[in-house]
XYZ file of C-alpha atoms in Angstrom:
382
model
C 0.000 0.000 0.000
C 1.029 3.618 -0.641
C -1.084 5.581 1.836
C -4.616 4.559 0.893
C -3.641 3.577 -2.647
C -2.924 0.075 -3.908
C 0.540 -0.565 -5.285
C -1.091 -2.244 -8.291
C -3.882 0.082 -9.452
C -5.624 -2.649 -11.451
C -6.126 -4.851 -8.375
C -9.318 -3.848 -6.551
C -8.525 -5.605 -3.264
C -6.249 -3.054 -1.532
C -8.635 -0.213 -2.342
C -11.629 -2.285 -1.217
C -9.847 -2.965 2.081
C -8.993 0.718 2.528
C -12.636 1.683 1.964
C -14.007 -0.987 4.314
C -11.673 0.277 7.039
C -13.451 3.634 6.834
C -16.297 3.444 9.358
C -18.769 5.181 7.053
C -22.091 4.198 8.596
C -24.728 6.546 7.143
C -24.321 9.532 7.222
C -20.712 9.399 8.503
C -17.987 9.547 5.865
C -15.181 8.086 7.935
C -12.558 9.117 5.379
C -14.070 7.057 2.545
C -14.326 9.918 0.059
C -10.778 11.084 0.772
C -9.695 7.537 -0.015
C -11.601 7.740 -3.292
C -10.026 11.075 -4.177
C -6.564 9.660 -3.498
C -7.306 6.809 -5.889
C -8.846 8.926 -8.667
C -6.659 12.042 -8.779
C -3.571 10.165 -10.072
C -5.762 8.777 -12.869
C -6.434 12.295 -14.170
C -9.786 12.930 -12.527
C -10.917 16.339 -11.333
C -12.580 15.715 -7.983
C -15.290 17.895 -6.462
C -16.570 17.379 -2.936
C -20.229 18.275 -2.463
C -21.670 18.471 1.036
C -25.393 18.812 1.609
C -26.675 18.784 5.170
C -24.699 16.119 7.011
C -23.882 14.173 3.853
C -20.562 14.206 2.015
C -20.601 13.352 -1.699
C -17.989 13.170 -4.440
C -18.156 13.911 -8.150
C -15.081 13.108 -10.220
C -14.675 13.473 -13.979
C -11.982 12.833 -16.567
C -12.481 14.394 -19.992
C -15.018 16.899 -21.237
C -16.445 15.457 -24.426
C -19.032 12.852 -25.276
C -20.066 10.205 -24.891
C -20.097 10.720 -21.142
C -20.276 7.519 -19.069
C -20.999 7.902 -15.352
C -20.544 5.272 -12.651
C -22.724 5.777 -9.567
C -22.161 4.193 -6.198
C -22.170 4.779 -2.462
C -19.555 4.514 0.245
C -22.012 4.649 3.146
C -22.971 1.359 4.765
C -25.662 0.082 7.110
C -24.770 -0.427 10.780
C -23.012 -3.717 11.542
C -25.319 -4.563 14.432
C -23.744 -6.588 17.224
C -20.075 -6.336 16.272
C -19.145 -9.031 18.789
C -21.269 -11.483 16.778
C -19.072 -11.039 13.698
C -16.261 -13.516 13.146
C -13.937 -10.517 12.695
C -14.106 -6.777 13.274
C -16.618 -5.637 10.598
C -14.281 -2.783 9.643
C -11.013 -4.728 9.643
C -11.313 -5.928 6.015
C -9.918 -9.355 6.795
C -9.175 -11.781 3.939
C -9.640 -15.412 4.849
C -9.666 -18.401 2.494
C -9.890 -16.150 -0.538
C -12.841 -14.117 0.771
C -12.843 -10.450 1.818
C -14.939 -9.823 4.933
C -16.296 -6.523 6.212
C -19.257 -4.189 6.158
C -19.499 -2.919 2.592
C -17.506 -5.732 0.990
C -20.600 -6.698 -1.008
C -22.701 -3.528 -0.803
C -20.864 -1.765 -2.284
C -17.317 -0.747 -1.441
C -16.009 -3.846 -3.173
C -17.879 -2.873 -6.332
C -16.565 0.683 -6.270
C -13.003 -0.582 -5.876
C -13.573 -2.964 -8.786
C -14.704 -0.104 -10.998
C -11.652 1.999 -10.115
C -9.396 -0.975 -10.839
C -11.081 -1.665 -14.168
C -10.921 2.033 -14.948
C -7.186 2.170 -14.201
C -6.623 -0.825 -16.447
C -8.656 0.788 -19.238
C -6.812 4.103 -18.967
C -3.407 2.423 -19.032
C -4.300 0.916 -22.402
C -6.354 3.883 -23.672
C -4.824 7.137 -22.369
C -6.387 9.098 -25.232
C -9.817 7.503 -24.984
C -12.839 9.196 -26.563
C -15.495 10.821 -24.457
C -15.382 11.250 -20.706
C -15.830 9.177 -17.573
C -17.228 10.302 -14.246
C -18.031 8.867 -10.839
C -20.922 9.959 -8.643
C -20.196 8.635 -5.151
C -22.641 9.433 -2.370
C -22.719 8.930 1.374
C -26.519 8.852 1.610
C -27.770 5.795 -0.274
C -28.457 3.656 2.799
C -30.083 6.578 4.625
C -32.885 8.997 3.741
C -31.472 9.515 0.209
C -32.245 13.225 0.406
C -28.832 14.902 0.398
C -26.999 12.392 -1.749
C -27.393 11.335 -5.374
C -30.471 13.480 -5.976
C -28.694 16.674 -4.902
C -25.489 15.793 -6.769
C -27.463 15.201 -9.977
C -28.977 18.655 -9.658
C -25.485 20.123 -9.287
C -24.239 18.107 -12.261
C -27.064 19.390 -14.459
C -26.424 22.988 -13.388
C -22.702 22.681 -14.148
C -22.768 20.893 -17.504
C -22.004 17.398 -16.245
C -25.195 15.526 -17.160
C -24.063 12.094 -18.422
C -25.204 10.319 -21.549
C -25.512 7.024 -19.672
C -24.968 5.735 -16.150
C -24.012 2.392 -14.628
C -24.997 1.902 -10.996
C -22.690 -0.603 -9.325
C -25.165 -2.204 -6.922
C -24.621 -5.953 -6.371
C -27.316 -7.014 -8.825
C -25.977 -10.346 -10.100
C -27.935 -13.291 -8.712
C -26.012 -16.563 -9.046
C -23.068 -15.686 -11.298
C -21.275 -12.463 -12.017
C -23.003 -10.734 -14.929
C -26.080 -12.959 -15.066
C -28.406 -10.019 -14.383
C -28.618 -6.404 -15.512
C -31.271 -4.339 -13.787
C -32.909 -2.023 -16.309
C -35.605 -0.703 -14.013
C -37.106 -0.861 -10.573
C -40.604 -1.030 -9.194
C -41.968 2.018 -7.450
C -42.386 1.941 -3.691
C -44.750 3.792 -1.399
C -45.879 3.473 2.209
C -49.303 4.272 3.619
C -50.238 4.948 7.239
C -53.983 4.513 7.780
C -55.889 5.618 10.885
C -59.579 4.749 11.100
C -61.600 6.722 13.635
C -64.513 5.293 15.584
C -66.443 5.885 18.785
C -65.297 4.249 21.971
C -67.798 2.212 23.938
C -68.574 -0.888 25.977
C -68.299 -4.123 23.999
C -71.620 -5.288 25.519
C -73.378 -2.303 23.942
C -71.907 -2.101 20.407
C -74.935 -0.154 19.147
C -73.745 2.763 21.261
C -70.258 2.713 19.747
C -68.628 2.650 16.310
C -65.944 -0.020 16.117
C -62.997 1.235 14.005
C -61.421 -2.217 13.963
C -64.353 -3.593 12.012
C -64.126 -0.716 9.558
C -60.383 -1.187 9.184
C -60.883 -4.891 8.463
C -63.281 -4.002 5.631
C -60.766 -1.459 4.283
C -57.919 -3.962 4.278
C -60.093 -6.686 2.763
C -61.052 -4.354 -0.086
C -57.426 -3.409 -0.661
C -56.089 -6.982 -0.675
C -58.970 -8.997 -2.136
C -57.724 -8.790 -5.722
C -54.255 -8.365 -7.246
C -53.310 -4.888 -8.396
C -52.309 -6.302 -11.800
C -50.770 -9.369 -13.450
C -47.409 -7.794 -14.274
C -46.108 -6.296 -17.501
C -43.461 -7.054 -20.109
C -40.498 -6.219 -17.894
C -42.095 -6.149 -14.432
C -43.584 -8.678 -12.073
C -47.021 -8.084 -10.573
C -47.514 -5.126 -8.253
C -48.146 -5.940 -4.601
C -49.828 -4.325 -1.624
C -48.656 -5.761 1.675
C -50.117 -4.959 5.080
C -47.000 -4.514 7.197
C -48.482 -3.565 10.544
C -51.627 -3.272 12.679
C -52.035 -1.240 15.838
C -54.897 -0.884 18.300
C -53.915 0.796 21.556
C -56.396 -1.059 23.725
C -55.544 -3.226 26.729
C -59.119 -3.898 27.844
C -61.104 -6.778 26.374
C -64.477 -5.173 27.031
C -63.836 -1.775 25.446
C -64.382 -0.905 21.804
C -61.431 1.328 20.906
C -61.626 4.833 19.505
C -59.260 4.225 16.591
C -57.342 1.531 14.742
C -54.257 1.832 12.537
C -52.688 -0.116 9.697
C -49.483 0.263 7.743
C -49.081 -0.811 4.119
C -46.273 -0.992 1.583
C -47.014 -0.994 -2.147
C -44.453 -2.086 -4.734
C -45.778 -1.150 -8.151
C -44.808 -1.632 -11.780
C -45.195 0.565 -14.844
C -48.972 0.061 -14.902
C -49.268 2.486 -11.995
C -48.243 5.843 -10.628
C -48.180 6.734 -6.934
C -50.807 9.463 -7.391
C -53.360 7.030 -8.834
C -52.622 4.450 -6.131
C -53.113 7.113 -3.469
C -56.502 7.976 -4.961
C -57.435 4.289 -4.832
C -56.589 4.221 -1.130
C -58.694 7.332 -0.560
C -61.664 5.870 -2.434
C -61.643 2.635 -0.418
C -61.334 4.540 2.836
C -64.158 6.894 1.883
C -66.420 3.902 1.219
C -65.695 1.887 4.359
C -64.333 4.393 6.880
C -65.353 7.990 6.141
C -63.705 9.252 9.350
C -60.056 8.501 8.709
C -56.569 9.881 8.309
C -54.201 8.837 5.520
C -50.520 9.646 5.205
C -48.523 8.510 2.172
C -44.786 8.575 1.534
C -43.363 7.749 -1.916
C -39.823 6.374 -2.098
C -39.811 6.412 -5.889
C -41.864 5.799 -9.007
C -41.355 2.783 -11.222
C -38.985 3.304 -14.136
C -37.591 1.369 -17.076
C -34.594 1.870 -19.337
C -35.809 0.400 -22.612
C -33.395 -1.960 -24.384
C -31.278 0.110 -26.779
C -27.660 1.049 -27.485
C -26.677 1.517 -23.821
C -28.223 -1.706 -22.543
C -26.847 -3.552 -25.570
C -23.351 -2.239 -24.749
C -23.640 -3.686 -21.240
C -24.853 -6.998 -22.638
C -21.881 -7.136 -25.028
C -19.498 -6.461 -22.151
C -21.029 -9.274 -20.109
C -20.907 -11.616 -23.088
C -17.234 -10.806 -23.699
C -16.269 -11.070 -20.050
C -18.287 -14.023 -18.836
C -19.855 -15.739 -21.842
C -23.281 -15.222 -20.253
C -26.395 -13.736 -21.804
C -27.391 -11.317 -19.075
C -31.050 -11.336 -18.092
C -32.747 -7.942 -18.041
C -34.458 -7.629 -14.683
C -36.479 -5.112 -12.662
C -36.949 -6.971 -9.368
C -35.857 -6.123 -5.859
C -36.218 -2.930 -3.890
C -35.234 0.594 -4.806
C -31.858 2.145 -5.585
C -30.453 5.545 -6.504
C -31.107 4.639 -10.134
C -34.623 5.993 -9.499
C -33.120 9.486 -9.390
C -30.704 9.026 -12.277
C -33.402 7.868 -14.696
C -34.680 11.471 -14.909
C -31.354 12.554 -16.446
C -30.106 9.722 -18.678
C -30.450 6.013 -19.434
C -29.410 4.035 -16.355
C -28.837 0.366 -15.602
C -27.374 -1.572 -12.685
C -24.582 -4.104 -13.021
C -22.494 -5.394 -10.155
C -21.338 -8.294 -8.023
C -23.380 -11.201 -6.698
C -25.450 -9.818 -3.831
C -25.296 -12.874 -1.598
C -24.388 -11.233 1.721
C -25.430 -7.593 1.507
C -26.531 -6.174 4.894
C -25.770 -9.501 6.584
C -23.504 -10.285 9.507
C -20.073 -11.327 8.202
C -20.776 -9.568 4.899
C -18.233 -10.708 2.329
C -17.103 -10.832 -1.287
C -14.838 -13.433 -2.894
C -11.521 -11.906 -3.909
C -11.652 -13.670 -7.283
C -15.110 -12.251 -7.960
C -14.033 -8.671 -7.253
C -11.092 -9.076 -9.601
C -13.384 -10.524 -12.256
C -15.762 -7.605 -11.729
C -12.881 -5.192 -12.326
C -12.251 -6.899 -15.652
C -15.936 -6.730 -16.514
C -16.073 -3.016 -15.734
C -13.119 -2.411 -18.046
C -15.114 -4.044 -20.830
C -18.156 -1.934 -19.914
C -16.086 1.226 -20.352
C -14.713 -0.018 -23.674
C -18.171 -0.837 -25.009
C -19.786 2.413 -23.826
C -17.057 4.753 -25.077
C -16.257 3.156 -28.403
């Protein structure tokens, strides 16, 4: 090692270890972005630190022309939980039996290091490459996602840095490296429902108005039939009741209110505004006295197959021999913000241990991912 830099810039492992050793639990940076700057500046990148609220972000770019390929990732990680339950210190970046262990090894410090290694390898062979390459690295992906990628994208647009295409390095492969490219994500929204009633004695229900009964009818109406049967690129939308609450400890008292919590994951057949209106209509029918609060994490989006997606598929084919499946499953990612600016797709490592205790990534896989990212750059900038 030379400071935080690997001696061999095309090997992702030393950089991955240096990043893991930064205790960057959202929103703390822990020195992760300084480590990134130290790795990118010698490769000819102009680095700009962007701080919004408590969140540190980094934008780095090499070149000024087109096509402009951006790589987006995050150096923040989720808390390790009970650190004593880990086999090793979650921030020690231990390698054992060919596997790198540590919080962020899979999601997604290992992936970021692989991109930098593949990038260094590409630049060594193509110092006068066409176009430009940038990295959007946030410290707010695992948190509220308010002062991270979304704010950096706004700054990029204001300062002439909007990319032509973007690869998000989330660990999206399922069984083998490169078997899956995510070209979209379902939308996600949460609903908090409070049904009001009239408290009373359970022996005299005619003198009360039981909100639990009304809430049951609301939830039955919402879950009785599927939202849809799926679409060409998306699985069926789902509405899941994730919680029920009645603050009543007495068995002979009809409560004054009852609450439910729902999460809706929706495909391109829907928009959050229309789904919210559906909730309001059902509530108006079965529980006129109610409160509804809705929070939208993101709308569904799709990057249609075209030149960018085909370039990623060619890179996977060259690097692994696989025909990557185009997929839209899983939760949300920062790609939901990027889609408003340019075509975006997600391609990364196998996500076998993300957010788990003893999170890990095989050393051989990270090195293979570095090679795959080099091919991605070649295919996108040619």
